[in-house]
mmCIF file of C-alpha atoms in Angstrom:
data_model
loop_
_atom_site.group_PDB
_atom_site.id
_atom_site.type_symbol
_atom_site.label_atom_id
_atom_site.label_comp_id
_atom_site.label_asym_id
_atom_site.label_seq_id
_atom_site.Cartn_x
_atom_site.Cartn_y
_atom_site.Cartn_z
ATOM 1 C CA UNK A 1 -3.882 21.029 -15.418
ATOM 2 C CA UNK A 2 -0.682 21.783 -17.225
ATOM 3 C CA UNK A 3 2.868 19.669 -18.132
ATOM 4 C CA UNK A 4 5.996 21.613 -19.175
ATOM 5 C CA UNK A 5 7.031 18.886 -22.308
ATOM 6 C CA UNK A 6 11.132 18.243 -21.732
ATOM 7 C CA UNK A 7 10.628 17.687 -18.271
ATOM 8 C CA UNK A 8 13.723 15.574 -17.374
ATOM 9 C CA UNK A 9 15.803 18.183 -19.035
ATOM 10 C CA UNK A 10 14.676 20.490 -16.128
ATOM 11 C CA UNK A 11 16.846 18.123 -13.287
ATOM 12 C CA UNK A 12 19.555 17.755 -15.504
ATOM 13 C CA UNK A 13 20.377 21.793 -15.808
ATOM 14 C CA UNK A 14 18.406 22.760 -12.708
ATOM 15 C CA UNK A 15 19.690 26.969 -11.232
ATOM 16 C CA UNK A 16 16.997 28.182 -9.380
ATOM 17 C CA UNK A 17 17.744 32.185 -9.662
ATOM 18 C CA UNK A 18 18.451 33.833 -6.804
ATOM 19 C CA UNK A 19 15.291 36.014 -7.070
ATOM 20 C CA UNK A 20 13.236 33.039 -6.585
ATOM 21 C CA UNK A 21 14.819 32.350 -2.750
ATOM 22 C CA UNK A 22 11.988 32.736 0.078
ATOM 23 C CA UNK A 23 14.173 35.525 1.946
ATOM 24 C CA UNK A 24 11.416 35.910 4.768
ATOM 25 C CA UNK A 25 8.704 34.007 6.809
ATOM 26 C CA UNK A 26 5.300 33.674 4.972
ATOM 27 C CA UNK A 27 3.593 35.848 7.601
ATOM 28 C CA UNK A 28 6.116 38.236 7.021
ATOM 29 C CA UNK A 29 5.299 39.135 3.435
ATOM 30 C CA UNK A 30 1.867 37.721 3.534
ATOM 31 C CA UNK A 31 -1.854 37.159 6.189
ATOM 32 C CA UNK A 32 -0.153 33.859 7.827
ATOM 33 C CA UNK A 33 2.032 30.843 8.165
ATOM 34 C CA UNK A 34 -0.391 29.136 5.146
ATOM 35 C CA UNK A 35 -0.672 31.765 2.784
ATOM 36 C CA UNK A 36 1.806 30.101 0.681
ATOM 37 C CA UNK A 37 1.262 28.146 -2.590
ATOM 38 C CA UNK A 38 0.724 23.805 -3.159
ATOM 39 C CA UNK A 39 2.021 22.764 -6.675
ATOM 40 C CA UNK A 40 0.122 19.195 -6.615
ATOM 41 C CA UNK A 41 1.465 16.572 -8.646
ATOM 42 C CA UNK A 42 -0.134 13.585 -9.534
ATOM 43 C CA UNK A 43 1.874 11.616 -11.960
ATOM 44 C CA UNK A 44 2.834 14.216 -15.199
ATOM 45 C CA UNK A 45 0.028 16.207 -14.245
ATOM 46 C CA UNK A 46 0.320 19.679 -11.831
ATOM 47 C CA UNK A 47 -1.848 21.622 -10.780
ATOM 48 C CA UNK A 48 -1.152 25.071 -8.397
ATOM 49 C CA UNK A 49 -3.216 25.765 -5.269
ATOM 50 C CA UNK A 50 -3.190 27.275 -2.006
ATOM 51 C CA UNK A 51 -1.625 26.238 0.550
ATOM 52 C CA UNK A 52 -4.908 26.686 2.489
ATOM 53 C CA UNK A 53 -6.310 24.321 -0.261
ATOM 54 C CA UNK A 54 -4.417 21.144 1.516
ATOM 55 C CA UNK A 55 -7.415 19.455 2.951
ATOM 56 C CA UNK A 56 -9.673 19.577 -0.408
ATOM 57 C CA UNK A 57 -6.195 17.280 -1.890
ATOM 58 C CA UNK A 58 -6.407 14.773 1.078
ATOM 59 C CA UNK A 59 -9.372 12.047 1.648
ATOM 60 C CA UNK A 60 -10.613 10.710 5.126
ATOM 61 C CA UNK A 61 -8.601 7.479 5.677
ATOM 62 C CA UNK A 62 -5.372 9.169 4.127
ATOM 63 C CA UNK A 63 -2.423 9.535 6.996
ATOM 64 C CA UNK A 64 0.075 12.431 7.338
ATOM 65 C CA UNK A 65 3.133 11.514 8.578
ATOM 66 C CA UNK A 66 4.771 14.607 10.600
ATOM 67 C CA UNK A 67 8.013 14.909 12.219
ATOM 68 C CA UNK A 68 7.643 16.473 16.373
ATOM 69 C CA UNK A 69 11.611 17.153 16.164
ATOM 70 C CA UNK A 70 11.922 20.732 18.174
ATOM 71 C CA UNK A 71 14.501 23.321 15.809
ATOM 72 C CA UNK A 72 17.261 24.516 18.384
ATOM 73 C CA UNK A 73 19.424 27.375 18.247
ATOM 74 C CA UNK A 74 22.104 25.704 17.205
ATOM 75 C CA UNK A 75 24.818 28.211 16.163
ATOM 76 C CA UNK A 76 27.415 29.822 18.618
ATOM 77 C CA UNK A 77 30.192 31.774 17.838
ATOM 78 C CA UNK A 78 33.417 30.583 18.684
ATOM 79 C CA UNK A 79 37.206 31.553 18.227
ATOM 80 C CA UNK A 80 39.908 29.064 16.724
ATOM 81 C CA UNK A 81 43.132 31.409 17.840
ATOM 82 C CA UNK A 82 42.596 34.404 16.876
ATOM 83 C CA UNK A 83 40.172 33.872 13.824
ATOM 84 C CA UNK A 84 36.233 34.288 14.372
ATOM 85 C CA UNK A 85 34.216 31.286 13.815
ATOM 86 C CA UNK A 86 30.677 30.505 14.114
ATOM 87 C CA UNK A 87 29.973 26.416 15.161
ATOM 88 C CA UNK A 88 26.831 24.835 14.125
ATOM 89 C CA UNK A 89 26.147 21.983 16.449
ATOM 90 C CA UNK A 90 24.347 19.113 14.203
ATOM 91 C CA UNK A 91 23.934 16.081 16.060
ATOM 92 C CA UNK A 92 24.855 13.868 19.178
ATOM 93 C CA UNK A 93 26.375 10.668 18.862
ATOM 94 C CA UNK A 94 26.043 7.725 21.313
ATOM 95 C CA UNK A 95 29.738 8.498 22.979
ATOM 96 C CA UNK A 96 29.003 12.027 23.585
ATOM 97 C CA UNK A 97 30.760 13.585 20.975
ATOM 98 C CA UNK A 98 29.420 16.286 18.915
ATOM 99 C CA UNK A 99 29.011 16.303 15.250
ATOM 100 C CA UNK A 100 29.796 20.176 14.370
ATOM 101 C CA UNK A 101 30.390 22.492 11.429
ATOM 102 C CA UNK A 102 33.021 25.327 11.884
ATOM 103 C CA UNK A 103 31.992 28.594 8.952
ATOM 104 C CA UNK A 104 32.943 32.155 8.765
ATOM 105 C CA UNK A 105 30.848 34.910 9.587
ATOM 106 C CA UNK A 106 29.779 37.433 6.900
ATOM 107 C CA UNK A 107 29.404 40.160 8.207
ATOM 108 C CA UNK A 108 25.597 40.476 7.522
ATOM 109 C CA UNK A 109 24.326 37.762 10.013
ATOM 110 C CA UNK A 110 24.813 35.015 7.882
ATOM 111 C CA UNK A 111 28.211 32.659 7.250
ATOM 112 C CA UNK A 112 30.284 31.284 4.702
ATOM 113 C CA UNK A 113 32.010 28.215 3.820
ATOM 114 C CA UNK A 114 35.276 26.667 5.786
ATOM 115 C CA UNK A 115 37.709 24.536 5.915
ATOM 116 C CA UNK A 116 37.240 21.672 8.741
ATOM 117 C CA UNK A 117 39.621 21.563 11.191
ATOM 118 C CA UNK A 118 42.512 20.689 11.970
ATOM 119 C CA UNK A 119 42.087 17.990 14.398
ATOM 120 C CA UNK A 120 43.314 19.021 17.624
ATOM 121 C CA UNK A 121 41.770 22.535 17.211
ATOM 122 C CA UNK A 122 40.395 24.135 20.272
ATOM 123 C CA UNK A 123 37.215 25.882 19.794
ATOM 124 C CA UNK A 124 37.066 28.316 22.493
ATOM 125 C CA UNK A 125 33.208 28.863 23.194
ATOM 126 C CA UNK A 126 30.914 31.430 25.272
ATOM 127 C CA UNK A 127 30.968 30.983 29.155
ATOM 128 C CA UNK A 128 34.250 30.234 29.408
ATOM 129 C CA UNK A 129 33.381 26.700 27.774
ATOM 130 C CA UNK A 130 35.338 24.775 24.518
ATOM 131 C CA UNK A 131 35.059 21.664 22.144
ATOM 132 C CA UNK A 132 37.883 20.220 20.388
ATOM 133 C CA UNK A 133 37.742 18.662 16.949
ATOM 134 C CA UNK A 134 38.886 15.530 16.587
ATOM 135 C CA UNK A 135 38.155 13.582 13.422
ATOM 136 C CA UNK A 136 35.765 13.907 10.193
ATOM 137 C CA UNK A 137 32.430 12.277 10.186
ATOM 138 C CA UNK A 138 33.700 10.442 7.416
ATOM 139 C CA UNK A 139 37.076 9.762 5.261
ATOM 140 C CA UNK A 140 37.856 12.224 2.738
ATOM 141 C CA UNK A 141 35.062 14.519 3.697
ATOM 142 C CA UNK A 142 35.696 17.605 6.402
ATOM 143 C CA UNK A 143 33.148 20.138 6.622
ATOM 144 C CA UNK A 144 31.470 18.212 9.385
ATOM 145 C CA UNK A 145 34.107 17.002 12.482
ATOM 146 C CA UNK A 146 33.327 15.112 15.596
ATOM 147 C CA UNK A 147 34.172 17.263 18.356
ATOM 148 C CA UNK A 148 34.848 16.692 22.191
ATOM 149 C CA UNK A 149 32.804 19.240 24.433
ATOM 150 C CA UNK A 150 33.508 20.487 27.925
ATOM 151 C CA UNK A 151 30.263 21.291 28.091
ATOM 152 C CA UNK A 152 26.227 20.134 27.854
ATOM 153 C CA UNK A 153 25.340 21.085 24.423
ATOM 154 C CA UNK A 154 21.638 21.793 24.430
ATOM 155 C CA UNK A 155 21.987 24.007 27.728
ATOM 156 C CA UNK A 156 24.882 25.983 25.910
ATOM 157 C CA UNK A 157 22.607 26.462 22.861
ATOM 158 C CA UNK A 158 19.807 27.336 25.268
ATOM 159 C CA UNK A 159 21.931 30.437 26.602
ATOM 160 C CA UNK A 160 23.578 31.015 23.766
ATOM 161 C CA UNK A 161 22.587 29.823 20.648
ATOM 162 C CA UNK A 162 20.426 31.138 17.916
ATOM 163 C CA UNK A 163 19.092 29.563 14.529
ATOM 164 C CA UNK A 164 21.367 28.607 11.577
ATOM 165 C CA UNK A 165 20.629 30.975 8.931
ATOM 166 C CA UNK A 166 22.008 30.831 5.354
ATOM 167 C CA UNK A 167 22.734 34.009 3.201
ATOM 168 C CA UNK A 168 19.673 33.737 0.785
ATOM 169 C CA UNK A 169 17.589 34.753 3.783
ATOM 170 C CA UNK A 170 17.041 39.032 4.410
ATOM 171 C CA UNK A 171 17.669 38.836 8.263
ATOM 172 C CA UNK A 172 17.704 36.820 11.673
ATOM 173 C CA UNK A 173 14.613 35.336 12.484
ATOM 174 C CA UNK A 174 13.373 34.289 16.426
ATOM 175 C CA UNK A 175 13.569 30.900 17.309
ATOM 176 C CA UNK A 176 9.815 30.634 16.861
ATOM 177 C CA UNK A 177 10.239 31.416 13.043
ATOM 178 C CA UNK A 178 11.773 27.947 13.084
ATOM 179 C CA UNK A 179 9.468 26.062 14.970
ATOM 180 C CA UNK A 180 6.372 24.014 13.172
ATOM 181 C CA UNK A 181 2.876 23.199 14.886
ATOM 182 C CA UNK A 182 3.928 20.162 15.196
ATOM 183 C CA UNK A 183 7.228 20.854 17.481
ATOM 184 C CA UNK A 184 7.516 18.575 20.868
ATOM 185 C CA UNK A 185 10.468 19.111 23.361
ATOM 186 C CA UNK A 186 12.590 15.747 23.477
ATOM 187 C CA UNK A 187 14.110 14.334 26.435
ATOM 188 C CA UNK A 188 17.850 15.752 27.468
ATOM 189 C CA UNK A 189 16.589 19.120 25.048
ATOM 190 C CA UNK A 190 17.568 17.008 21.919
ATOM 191 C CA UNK A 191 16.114 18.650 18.328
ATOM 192 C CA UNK A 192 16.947 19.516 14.940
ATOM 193 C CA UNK A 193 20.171 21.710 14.084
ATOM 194 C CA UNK A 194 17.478 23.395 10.949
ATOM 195 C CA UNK A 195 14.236 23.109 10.866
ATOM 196 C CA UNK A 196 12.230 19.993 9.522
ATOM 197 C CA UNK A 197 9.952 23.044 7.294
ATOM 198 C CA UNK A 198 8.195 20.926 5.540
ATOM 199 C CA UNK A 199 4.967 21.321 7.744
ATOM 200 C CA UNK A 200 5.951 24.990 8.560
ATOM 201 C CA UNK A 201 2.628 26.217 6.805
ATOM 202 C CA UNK A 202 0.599 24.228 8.622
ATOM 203 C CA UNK A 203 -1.627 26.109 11.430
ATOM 204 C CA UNK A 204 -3.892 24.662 14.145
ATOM 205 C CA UNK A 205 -7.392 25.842 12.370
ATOM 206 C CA UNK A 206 -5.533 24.000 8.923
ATOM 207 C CA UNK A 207 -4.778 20.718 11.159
ATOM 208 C CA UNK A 208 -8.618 21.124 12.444
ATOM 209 C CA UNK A 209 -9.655 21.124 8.943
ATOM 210 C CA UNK A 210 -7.689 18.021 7.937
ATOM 211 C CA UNK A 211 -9.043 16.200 11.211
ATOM 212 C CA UNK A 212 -12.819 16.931 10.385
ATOM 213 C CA UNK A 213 -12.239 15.709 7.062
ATOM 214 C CA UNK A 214 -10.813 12.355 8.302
ATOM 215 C CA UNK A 215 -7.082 12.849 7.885
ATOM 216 C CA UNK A 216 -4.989 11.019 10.407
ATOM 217 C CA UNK A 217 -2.076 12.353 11.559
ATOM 218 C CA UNK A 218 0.801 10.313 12.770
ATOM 219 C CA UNK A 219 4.329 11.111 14.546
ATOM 220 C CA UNK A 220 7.454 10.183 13.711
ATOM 221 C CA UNK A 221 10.621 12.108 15.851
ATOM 222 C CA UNK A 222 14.073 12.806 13.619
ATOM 223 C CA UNK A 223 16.574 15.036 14.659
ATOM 224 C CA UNK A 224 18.116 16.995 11.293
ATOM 225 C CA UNK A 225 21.466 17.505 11.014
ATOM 226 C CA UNK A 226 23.591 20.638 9.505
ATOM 227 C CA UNK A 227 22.327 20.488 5.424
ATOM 228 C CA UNK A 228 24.679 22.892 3.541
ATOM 229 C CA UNK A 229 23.704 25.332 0.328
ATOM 230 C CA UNK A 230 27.166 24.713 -0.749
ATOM 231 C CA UNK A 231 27.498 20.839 -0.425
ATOM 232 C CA UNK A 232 26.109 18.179 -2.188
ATOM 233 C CA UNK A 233 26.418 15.249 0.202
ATOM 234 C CA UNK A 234 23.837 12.660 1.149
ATOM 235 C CA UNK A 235 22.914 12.886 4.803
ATOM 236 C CA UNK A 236 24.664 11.755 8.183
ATOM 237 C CA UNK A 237 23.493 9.583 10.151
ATOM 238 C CA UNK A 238 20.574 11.278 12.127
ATOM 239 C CA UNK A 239 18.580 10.101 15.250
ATOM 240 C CA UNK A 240 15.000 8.774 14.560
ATOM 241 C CA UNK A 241 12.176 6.800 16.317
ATOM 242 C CA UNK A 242 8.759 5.585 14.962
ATOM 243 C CA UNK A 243 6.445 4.666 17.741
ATOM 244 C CA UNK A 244 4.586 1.404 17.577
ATOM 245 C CA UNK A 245 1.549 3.403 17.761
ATOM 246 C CA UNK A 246 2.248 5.196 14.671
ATOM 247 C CA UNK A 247 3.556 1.472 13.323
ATOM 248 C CA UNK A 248 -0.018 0.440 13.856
ATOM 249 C CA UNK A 249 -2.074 3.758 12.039
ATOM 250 C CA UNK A 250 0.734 3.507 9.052
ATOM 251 C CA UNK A 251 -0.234 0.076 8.955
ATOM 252 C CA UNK A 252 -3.726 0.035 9.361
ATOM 253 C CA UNK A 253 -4.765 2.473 6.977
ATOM 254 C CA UNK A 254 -3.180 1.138 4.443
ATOM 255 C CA UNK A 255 -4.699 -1.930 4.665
ATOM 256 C CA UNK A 256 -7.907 0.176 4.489
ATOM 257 C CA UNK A 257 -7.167 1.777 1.361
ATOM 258 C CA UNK A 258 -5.357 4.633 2.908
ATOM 259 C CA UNK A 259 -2.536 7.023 1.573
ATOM 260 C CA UNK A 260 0.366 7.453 3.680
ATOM 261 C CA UNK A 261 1.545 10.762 2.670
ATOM 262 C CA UNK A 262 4.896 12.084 4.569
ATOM 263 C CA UNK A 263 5.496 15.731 5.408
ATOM 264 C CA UNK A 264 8.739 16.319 4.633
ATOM 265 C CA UNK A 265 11.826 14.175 3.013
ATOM 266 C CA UNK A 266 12.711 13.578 7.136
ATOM 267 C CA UNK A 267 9.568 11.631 7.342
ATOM 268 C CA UNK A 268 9.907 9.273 4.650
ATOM 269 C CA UNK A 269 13.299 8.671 5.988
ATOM 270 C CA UNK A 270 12.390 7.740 9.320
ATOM 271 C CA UNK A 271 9.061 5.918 7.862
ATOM 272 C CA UNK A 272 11.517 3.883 5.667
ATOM 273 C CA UNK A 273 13.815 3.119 8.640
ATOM 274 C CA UNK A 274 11.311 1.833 9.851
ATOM 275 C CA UNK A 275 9.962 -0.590 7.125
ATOM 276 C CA UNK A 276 10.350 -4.078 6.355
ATOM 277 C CA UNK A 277 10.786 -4.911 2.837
ATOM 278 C CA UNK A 278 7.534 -5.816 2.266
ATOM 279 C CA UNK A 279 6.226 -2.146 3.685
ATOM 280 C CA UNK A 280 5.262 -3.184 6.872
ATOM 281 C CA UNK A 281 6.381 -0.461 9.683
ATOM 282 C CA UNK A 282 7.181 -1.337 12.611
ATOM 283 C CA UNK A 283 8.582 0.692 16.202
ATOM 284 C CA UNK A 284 12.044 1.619 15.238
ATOM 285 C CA UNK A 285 14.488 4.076 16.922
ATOM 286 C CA UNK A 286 17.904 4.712 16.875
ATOM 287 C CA UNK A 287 20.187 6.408 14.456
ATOM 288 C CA UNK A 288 19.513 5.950 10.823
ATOM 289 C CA UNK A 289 22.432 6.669 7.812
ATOM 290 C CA UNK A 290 19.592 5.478 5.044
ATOM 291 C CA UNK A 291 19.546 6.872 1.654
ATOM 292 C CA UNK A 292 16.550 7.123 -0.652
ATOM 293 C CA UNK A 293 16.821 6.523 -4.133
ATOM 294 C CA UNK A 294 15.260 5.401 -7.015
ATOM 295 C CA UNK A 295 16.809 2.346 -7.323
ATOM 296 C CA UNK A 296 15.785 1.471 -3.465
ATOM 297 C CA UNK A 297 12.249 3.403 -3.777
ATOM 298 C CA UNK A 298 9.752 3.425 -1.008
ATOM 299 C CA UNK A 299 8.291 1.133 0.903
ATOM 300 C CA UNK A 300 5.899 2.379 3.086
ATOM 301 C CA UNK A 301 5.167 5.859 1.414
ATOM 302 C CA UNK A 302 2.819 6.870 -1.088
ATOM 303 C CA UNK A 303 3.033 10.644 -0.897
ATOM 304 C CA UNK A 304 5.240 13.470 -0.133
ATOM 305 C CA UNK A 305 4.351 17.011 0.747
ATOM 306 C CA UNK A 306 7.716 19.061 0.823
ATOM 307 C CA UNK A 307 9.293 22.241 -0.169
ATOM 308 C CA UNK A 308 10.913 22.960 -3.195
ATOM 309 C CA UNK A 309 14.520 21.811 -2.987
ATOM 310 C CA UNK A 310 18.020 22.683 -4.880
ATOM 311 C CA UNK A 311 19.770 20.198 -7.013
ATOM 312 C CA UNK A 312 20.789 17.782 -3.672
ATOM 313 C CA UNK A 313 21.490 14.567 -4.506
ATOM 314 C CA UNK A 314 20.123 13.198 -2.192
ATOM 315 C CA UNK A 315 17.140 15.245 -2.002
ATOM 316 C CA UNK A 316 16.429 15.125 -5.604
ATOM 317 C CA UNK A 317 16.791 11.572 -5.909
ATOM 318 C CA UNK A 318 14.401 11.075 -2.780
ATOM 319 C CA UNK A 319 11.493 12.942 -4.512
ATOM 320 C CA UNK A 320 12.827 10.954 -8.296
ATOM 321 C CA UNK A 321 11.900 7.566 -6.142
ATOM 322 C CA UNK A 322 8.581 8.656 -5.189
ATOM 323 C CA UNK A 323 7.465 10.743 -8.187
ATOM 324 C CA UNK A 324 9.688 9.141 -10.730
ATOM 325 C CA UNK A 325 11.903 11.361 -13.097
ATOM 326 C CA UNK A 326 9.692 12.500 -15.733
ATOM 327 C CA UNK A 327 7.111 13.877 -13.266
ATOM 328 C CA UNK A 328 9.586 15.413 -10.851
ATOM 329 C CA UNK A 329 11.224 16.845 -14.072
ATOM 330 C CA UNK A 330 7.792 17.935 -15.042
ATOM 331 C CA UNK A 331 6.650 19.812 -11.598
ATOM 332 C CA UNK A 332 9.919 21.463 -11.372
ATOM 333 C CA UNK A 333 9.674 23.406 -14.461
ATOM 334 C CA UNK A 334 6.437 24.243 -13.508
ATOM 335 C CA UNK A 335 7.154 25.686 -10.731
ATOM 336 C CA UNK A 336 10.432 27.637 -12.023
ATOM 337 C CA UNK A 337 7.930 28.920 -14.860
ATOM 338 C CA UNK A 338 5.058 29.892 -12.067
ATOM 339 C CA UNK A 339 7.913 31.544 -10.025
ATOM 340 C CA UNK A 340 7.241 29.494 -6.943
ATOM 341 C CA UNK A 341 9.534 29.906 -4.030
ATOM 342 C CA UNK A 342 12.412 28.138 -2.551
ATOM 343 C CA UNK A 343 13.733 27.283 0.564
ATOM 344 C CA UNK A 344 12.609 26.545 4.297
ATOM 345 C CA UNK A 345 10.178 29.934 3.871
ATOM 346 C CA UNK A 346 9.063 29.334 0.445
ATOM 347 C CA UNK A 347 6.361 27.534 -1.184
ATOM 348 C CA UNK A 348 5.450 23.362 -1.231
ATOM 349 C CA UNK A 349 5.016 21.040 -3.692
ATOM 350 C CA UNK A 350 2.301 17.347 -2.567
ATOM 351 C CA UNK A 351 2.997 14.354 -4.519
ATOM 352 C CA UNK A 352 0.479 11.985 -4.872
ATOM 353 C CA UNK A 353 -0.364 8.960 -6.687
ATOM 354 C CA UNK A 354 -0.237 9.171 -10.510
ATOM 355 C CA UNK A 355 -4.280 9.039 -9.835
ATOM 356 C CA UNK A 356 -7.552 11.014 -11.147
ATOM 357 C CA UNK A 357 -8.267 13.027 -8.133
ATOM 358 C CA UNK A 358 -11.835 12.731 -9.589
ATOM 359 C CA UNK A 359 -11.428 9.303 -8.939
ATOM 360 C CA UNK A 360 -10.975 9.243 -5.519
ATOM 361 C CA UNK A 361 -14.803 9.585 -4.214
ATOM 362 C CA UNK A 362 -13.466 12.163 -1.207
#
């Protein structure tokens, strides 16, 4: 076990250098989808693992929460005028509008930053199809637009599309880079505009493992929206559901003694969504605009497995209310000092219970 002392200095003046950036898929510079690394915090104390390691962390009765949200391909280029754009399609509200993000290609696959709109803009898109944008999500803030479309979305991104990829990454990726084990197709082709990666190293002999050992697994759906490097903005709304089955397991095991431990910052938002105030979960669906923070904290979550995750607000202040600032502060310079890696390919991080694993009596 080790603790880096100054730990909540570590948030404060977070960089992660650009060297540390996971630039391709696990099984491309390793044996598999797993052979990444677990940092495992339990309070102040970390300890580093594989990834492969996951089920000796877990105990039978504990309850992984995963999210079955499908990844789409959802960039297409586009033209405003004359000017080249590339239009990442994030999500769907109820009045058929389109929540989109207009950026600039780079020349090397990936895109940059720009300026949203104007409104009244005609995006011209492939097949002879457009969208037009028409106001900001919301006041004062326009990199994402809601946008009129002539067209249906998910069969444009279907014969068009391909995933959004960010510049820290070496080169496209197939679609089924992006997917996780866990992926379901949704009704009307509805998914995630990036991919929920949190359970990306998870494989169907690790899931096994976890089974045999008594982990439950439960499913939660919510659709991501467009994140952005660049921005530091809490999330949009995004569209979520909780089955009452999965009400009942959260619900249930807890009263058993069980740790409810969500894979990914989308499943403790959903989970939460879903939560009365005094934790109990119950079927939920709709869209959610909900906000973790420390003040707030969790209700219904004890755990997190995620991946490592740039200084985002909201992200950061998610992982604060579980972990609390001193440990987060704690892990993170850990992992900057063990040169883990960042981003949707990189490495993960499991919070648990400030707990003595050798207490648990696995």
């Amino acid at each position: 076990m080790t603790a880096v002392p100054g730990g909540t200095a570590v948030l404060d003046a977070l960089r992660v250098p650009d060297e540390l950036s996971a630039r391709v898929p696990a099984e491309v510079r390793g044996s598999g989808r797993d052979d990444v690394r677990l940092m495992v915090s339990r309070g102040t104390e970390v300890s580093h693992h594989a990834f492969r390691d996951l089920p000796g962390q877990l105990c039978a009765g504990d309850v992984l929460v995963v999210n079955t949200s499908t990844t789409l391909p959802a960039a297409v280029g586009g033209r405003v005028g004359g000017a080249v754009v590339v239009v990442h399609f994030s999500t769907r509200g109820d009045d058929g509008r389109w929540a989109v993000e207009l950026r600039r290609p780079d020349g090397s696959g990936s895109t940059l930053p720009r300026a949203g709109g104007p409104a009244g803009a005609v995006v011209r898109l492939p097949g002879g199809e457009h969208l037009v944008l028409e106001e900001p999500l919301a006041p004062g803030a326009d990199r994402l637009w809601w946008a009129s479309v002539s067209v249906d979305i998910p069969g444009l991104l279907r014969r068009y599309g391909r995933p959004i990829r960010y510049g820290y990454t070496a080169q496209d990726q197939p679609l089924s880079a992006y997917q996780t084990v866990f992926a379901l197709p949704s009704p009307g082709g509805a998914g995630s505009a990036e991919m929920p990666s949190a359970a990306r190293p998870f494989t169907a002999r690790l899931v096994a493992q976890l089974v045999s050992r008594g982990v439950q697994f439960a499913p939660i759906t919510l659709h991501t929206g467009v994140a952005s490097a660049e921005a530091h903005e809490p999330p949009y709304p995004e569209r979520f559901e909780v089955p009452a089955t999965t009400a009942w397991l959260v619900n249930t095991a807890r009263v058993g003694g069980g740790r409810i431990v969500a894979v990914g910052t989308t499943a403790v938002r959903a989970l939460e969504s879903a939560a009365g105030p005094d934790g109990v979960v119950h079927a939920a669906s709709g869209l959610t605009d909900l906000v973790i923070t420390p003040r707030r904290g969790v209700r219904a979550v004890d755990g997190l497995l995620t991946g490592l995750h740039e200084p985002e607000a909201s992200h950061l202040l998610m992982l604060e209310a579980i972990a609390g600032r001193e440990a987060l502060g704690r892990s993170y310079g850990e992992a900057l000092r063990h040169l883990y890696l960042w981003h949707e390919f990189g490495d993960s991080h499991l919070i648990l219970p400030n707990e003595s694993p050798h207490a648990l009596h696995c």
